[in-house]
PDB file of C-alpha atoms in Angstrom:
ATOM      1  CA  MET C 133     119.043  84.282  77.502  1.00 74.00           C
ATOM      2  CA  THR C 134     117.191  81.236  79.793  1.00 75.00           C
ATOM      3  CA  GLY C 135     114.808  81.056  80.958  1.00 76.00           C
ATOM      4  CA  GLN C 136     116.634  80.121  84.102  1.00 86.00           C
ATOM      5  CA  ASP C 137     118.804  83.644  84.054  1.00 95.00           C
ATOM      6  CA  ILE C 138     115.315  86.105  84.511  1.00 96.00           C
ATOM      7  CA  ASN C 139     114.363  86.675  88.673  1.00 97.00           C
ATOM      8  CA  ILE C 140     116.442  84.729  89.605  1.00 97.00           C
ATOM      9  CA  PRO C 141     115.804  84.633  93.221  1.00 97.00           C
ATOM     10  CA  SER C 142     119.259  86.314  94.439  1.00 98.00           C
ATOM     11  CA  VAL C 143     119.497  89.141  92.027  1.00 98.00           C
ATOM     12  CA  VAL C 144     115.635  89.800  92.912  1.00 98.00           C
ATOM     13  CA  ALA C 145     116.539  90.567  96.229  1.00 98.00           C
ATOM     14  CA  GLU C 146     119.093  93.081  95.311  1.00 98.00           C
ATOM     15  CA  VAL C 147     116.845  94.601  92.863  1.00 98.00           C
ATOM     16  CA  ARG C 148     114.003  94.808  95.377  1.00 98.00           C
ATOM     17  CA  ALA C 149     116.548  96.341  98.239  1.00 98.00           C
ATOM     18  CA  ALA C 150     118.020  99.356  96.069  1.00 98.00           C
ATOM     19  CA  PHE C 151     114.394 100.285  95.046  1.00 98.00           C
ATOM     20  CA  GLU C 152     113.148 100.399  98.791  1.00 98.00           C
ATOM     21  CA  ALA C 153     115.999 102.036  98.800  1.00 98.00           C
ATOM     22  CA  TYR C 154     114.574 104.886  96.731  1.00 98.00           C
ATOM     23  CA  GLU C 155     111.321 104.775  97.851  1.00 97.00           C
ATOM     24  CA  GLU C 156     112.713 105.812 101.317  1.00 97.00           C
ATOM     25  CA  ALA C 157     114.482 107.995  99.750  1.00 98.00           C
ATOM     26  CA  LEU C 158     111.622 109.573  97.789  1.00 97.00           C
ATOM     27  CA  LEU C 159     109.352 109.507 100.468  1.00 96.00           C
ATOM     28  CA  ALA C 160     111.856 111.446 103.327  1.00 97.00           C
ATOM     29  CA  ASN C 161     113.087 113.560 100.001  1.00 97.00           C
ATOM     30  CA  ARG C 162     116.541 112.976 100.688  1.00 98.00           C
ATOM     31  CA  LEU C 163     118.038 114.636  98.048  1.00 98.00           C
ATOM     32  CA  ALA C 164     121.639 113.557  97.264  1.00 98.00           C
ATOM     33  CA  ALA C 165     120.139 109.523  98.014  1.00 98.00           C
ATOM     34  CA  LEU C 166     117.996 110.295  95.063  1.00 98.00           C
ATOM     35  CA  ASP C 167     120.594 111.771  93.108  1.00 98.00           C
ATOM     36  CA  ARG C 168     122.649 108.753  93.586  1.00 98.00           C
ATOM     37  CA  ALA C 169     120.479 106.458  92.780  1.00 98.00           C
ATOM     38  CA  PHE C 170     120.450 107.291  89.142  1.00 98.00           C
ATOM     39  CA  TRP C 171     122.684 106.598  86.660  1.00 98.00           C
ATOM     40  CA  ASP C 172     124.832 109.573  86.571  1.00 98.00           C
ATOM     41  CA  ALA C 173     124.814 110.384  83.028  1.00 98.00           C
ATOM     42  CA  GLU C 174     123.446 112.324  79.731  1.00 98.00           C
ATOM     43  CA  ALA C 175     121.555 109.540  78.811  1.00 98.00           C
ATOM     44  CA  THR C 176     119.403 108.590  81.761  1.00 98.00           C
ATOM     45  CA  VAL C 177     115.540 109.404  81.285  1.00 98.00           C
ATOM     46  CA  ARG C 178     112.783 110.489  83.190  1.00 98.00           C
ATOM     47  CA  TYR C 179     108.911 110.501  81.991  1.00 98.00           C
ATOM     48  CA  GLY C 180     107.277 111.933  84.791  1.00 95.00           C
ATOM     49  CA  VAL C 181     103.178 113.156  84.228  1.00 91.00           C
ATOM     50  CA  ALA C 182     104.328 116.552  83.521  1.00 93.00           C
ATOM     51  CA  GLU C 183     107.473 117.003  82.356  1.00 96.00           C
ATOM     52  CA  ASN C 184     110.354 115.180  80.349  1.00 98.00           C
ATOM     53  CA  LEU C 185     113.866 114.976  81.703  1.00 98.00           C
ATOM     54  CA  TYR C 186     116.942 114.317  79.201  1.00 98.00           C
ATOM     55  CA  GLY C 187     120.247 113.366  82.124  1.00 98.00           C
ATOM     56  CA  ALA C 188     121.466 112.860  85.574  1.00 98.00           C
ATOM     57  CA  GLY C 189     121.683 116.169  86.445  1.00 98.00           C
ATOM     58  CA  THR C 190     118.110 117.394  84.831  1.00 98.00           C
ATOM     59  CA  ILE C 191     116.856 114.977  87.100  1.00 98.00           C
ATOM     60  CA  ALA C 192     118.713 116.683  89.586  1.00 98.00           C
ATOM     61  CA  ARG C 193     117.635 119.974  89.158  1.00 98.00           C
ATOM     62  CA  TYR C 194     113.734 118.553  88.561  1.00 97.00           C
ATOM     63  CA  ARG C 195     113.525 117.372  92.572  1.00 96.00           C
ATOM     64  CA  ARG C 196     114.619 120.523  94.077  1.00 97.00           C
ATOM     65  CA  GLN C 197     112.533 122.570  92.309  1.00 96.00           C
ATOM     66  CA  CYS C 198     109.227 120.108  92.540  1.00 94.00           C
ATOM     67  CA  GLU C 199     107.114 119.309  95.888  1.00 92.00           C
ATOM     68  CA  PRO C 200     108.211 116.329  97.492  1.00 93.00           C
ATOM     69  CA  VAL C 201     105.916 113.281  97.289  1.00 92.00           C
ATOM     70  CA  PRO C 202     103.674 112.244 100.478  1.00 92.00           C
ATOM     71  CA  ALA C 203     105.136 110.839 102.792  1.00 92.00           C
ATOM     72  CA  SER C 204     101.074 109.226 102.843  1.00 92.00           C
ATOM     73  CA  ARG C 205     101.819 107.830  99.494  1.00 94.00           C
ATOM     74  CA  ARG C 206     101.514 103.701  99.060  1.00 95.00           C
ATOM     75  CA  LEU C 207     102.653 101.339  96.283  1.00 97.00           C
ATOM     76  CA  LEU C 208     100.917  98.629  95.150  1.00 96.00           C
ATOM     77  CA  ASN C 209     101.044  95.779  92.631  1.00 97.00           C
ATOM     78  CA  THR C 210     104.698  96.333  92.712  1.00 98.00           C
ATOM     79  CA  VAL C 211     106.404  93.292  90.229  1.00 98.00           C
ATOM     80  CA  ILE C 212     110.343  93.372  90.147  1.00 98.00           C
ATOM     81  CA  THR C 213     111.604  91.620  86.713  1.00 98.00           C
ATOM     82  CA  THR C 214     115.330  90.764  86.186  1.00 98.00           C
ATOM     83  CA  TYR C 215     117.262  89.949  83.707  1.00 98.00           C
ATOM     84  CA  GLY C 216     120.575  87.878  84.439  1.00 97.00           C
ATOM     85  CA  ALA C 217     122.283  89.038  86.946  1.00 97.00           C
ATOM     86  CA  ASP C 218     122.448  93.400  86.224  1.00 98.00           C
ATOM     87  CA  ALA C 219     119.422  93.965  84.568  1.00 98.00           C
ATOM     88  CA  ALA C 220     115.683  95.369  85.629  1.00 98.00           C
ATOM     89  CA  THR C 221     112.851  96.814  84.947  1.00 98.00           C
ATOM     90  CA  VAL C 222     110.239  97.682  88.347  1.00 98.00           C
ATOM     91  CA  SER C 223     106.784  98.748  88.071  1.00 98.00           C
ATOM     92  CA  THR C 224     104.223 100.064  90.678  1.00 98.00           C
ATOM     93  CA  GLN C 225     101.224 101.775  90.321  1.00 97.00           C
ATOM     94  CA  PHE C 226     100.411 104.048  93.773  1.00 96.00           C
ATOM     95  CA  ARG C 227      98.452 105.771  95.516  1.00 93.00           C
ATOM     96  CA  ASN C 228      99.093 109.330  98.045  1.00 88.00           C
ATOM     97  CA  GLY C 229      96.818 109.238 100.661  1.00 80.00           C
ATOM     98  CA  ASP C 230      93.392 109.102 100.431  1.00 77.00           C
ATOM     99  CA  SER C 231      93.238 109.825  96.938  1.00 80.00           C
ATOM    100  CA  GLN C 232      91.589 107.511  94.792  1.00 82.00           C
ATOM    101  CA  GLN C 233      93.885 108.110  91.861  1.00 88.00           C
ATOM    102  CA  LEU C 234      95.981 105.810  90.817  1.00 93.00           C
ATOM    103  CA  GLY C 235      99.572 106.613  89.451  1.00 94.00           C
ATOM    104  CA  ARG C 236     101.377 103.790  87.707  1.00 96.00           C
ATOM    105  CA  GLN C 237     105.515 103.788  87.542  1.00 97.00           C
ATOM    106  CA  MET C 238     108.291 102.168  85.809  1.00 98.00           C
ATOM    107  CA  GLN C 239     112.091 102.098  86.059  1.00 98.00           C
ATOM    108  CA  THR C 240     114.619 100.299  84.274  1.00 98.00           C
ATOM    109  CA  TRP C 241     117.621  99.618  87.132  1.00 98.00           C
ATOM    110  CA  ILE C 242     121.372  98.377  85.458  1.00 98.00           C
ATOM    111  CA  ARG C 243     123.903  96.981  88.150  1.00 98.00           C
ATOM    112  CA  PHE C 244     127.243  99.049  87.960  1.00 98.00           C
ATOM    113  CA  GLU C 245     129.983  98.868  89.761  1.00 97.00           C
ATOM    114  CA  ASP C 246     128.566 100.979  91.926  1.00 97.00           C
ATOM    115  CA  GLY C 247     125.549  99.670  92.783  1.00 98.00           C
ATOM    116  CA  TRP C 248     122.273  99.051  91.462  1.00 98.00           C
ATOM    117  CA  LYS C 249     120.746 102.707  89.053  1.00 98.00           C
ATOM    118  CA  VAL C 250     117.850 103.849  87.384  1.00 98.00           C
ATOM    119  CA  VAL C 251     118.632 104.636  83.716  1.00 98.00           C
ATOM    120  CA  ALA C 252     115.182 105.059  82.924  1.00 98.00           C
ATOM    121  CA  ALA C 253     111.895 106.078  84.220  1.00 98.00           C
ATOM    122  CA  HIS C 254     108.123 106.868  83.435  1.00 98.00           C
ATOM    123  CA  VAL C 255     106.072 108.098  86.133  1.00 96.00           C
ATOM    124  CA  SER C 256     101.820 109.062  85.009  1.00 95.00           C
ATOM    125  CA  VAL C 257      98.106 108.813  86.222  1.00 91.00           C
ATOM    126  CA  ASP C 258      95.624 106.482  85.488  1.00 87.00           C
ATOM    127  CA  LEU C 259      93.403 108.992  83.366  1.00 83.00           C
ATOM    128  CA  ALA C 260      90.109 106.114  84.315  1.00 84.00           C
ATOM    129  CA  THR C 261      90.679 106.913  87.778  1.00 77.00           C
ATOM    130  CA  LEU C 262      91.367 110.807  87.790  1.00 71.00           C
ATOM    131  CA  GLU C 263      88.487 112.359  90.455  1.00 60.00           C
TER     132      GLU C 263
END
């Protein structure tokens, strides 16, 4: 891979659109859309603030049990980096409402025949910002 393969503008735009669709589904708690955003495989992993989820089915079941993300969620410092035409990472920070607590989220996205999918995700809280 060369430097020319990093952040190809058209690929960045595709990943941005997929990530924004995911974020819209997250805020609206559209579970079917969230399920479709993740690779439907046992190898898919999502580490959350208080949970470790292995497999797309486990992630989907978790979504149906957890509290929905508040509509007040706001993203900060989102960075999309693409590697060639078929792999990307999306890193972002977030705040919910007026809270000063800062959350962090990283996702690895891979292009499959049916579109971009999250294959790994990690959500955490910046402990320095706990109130």
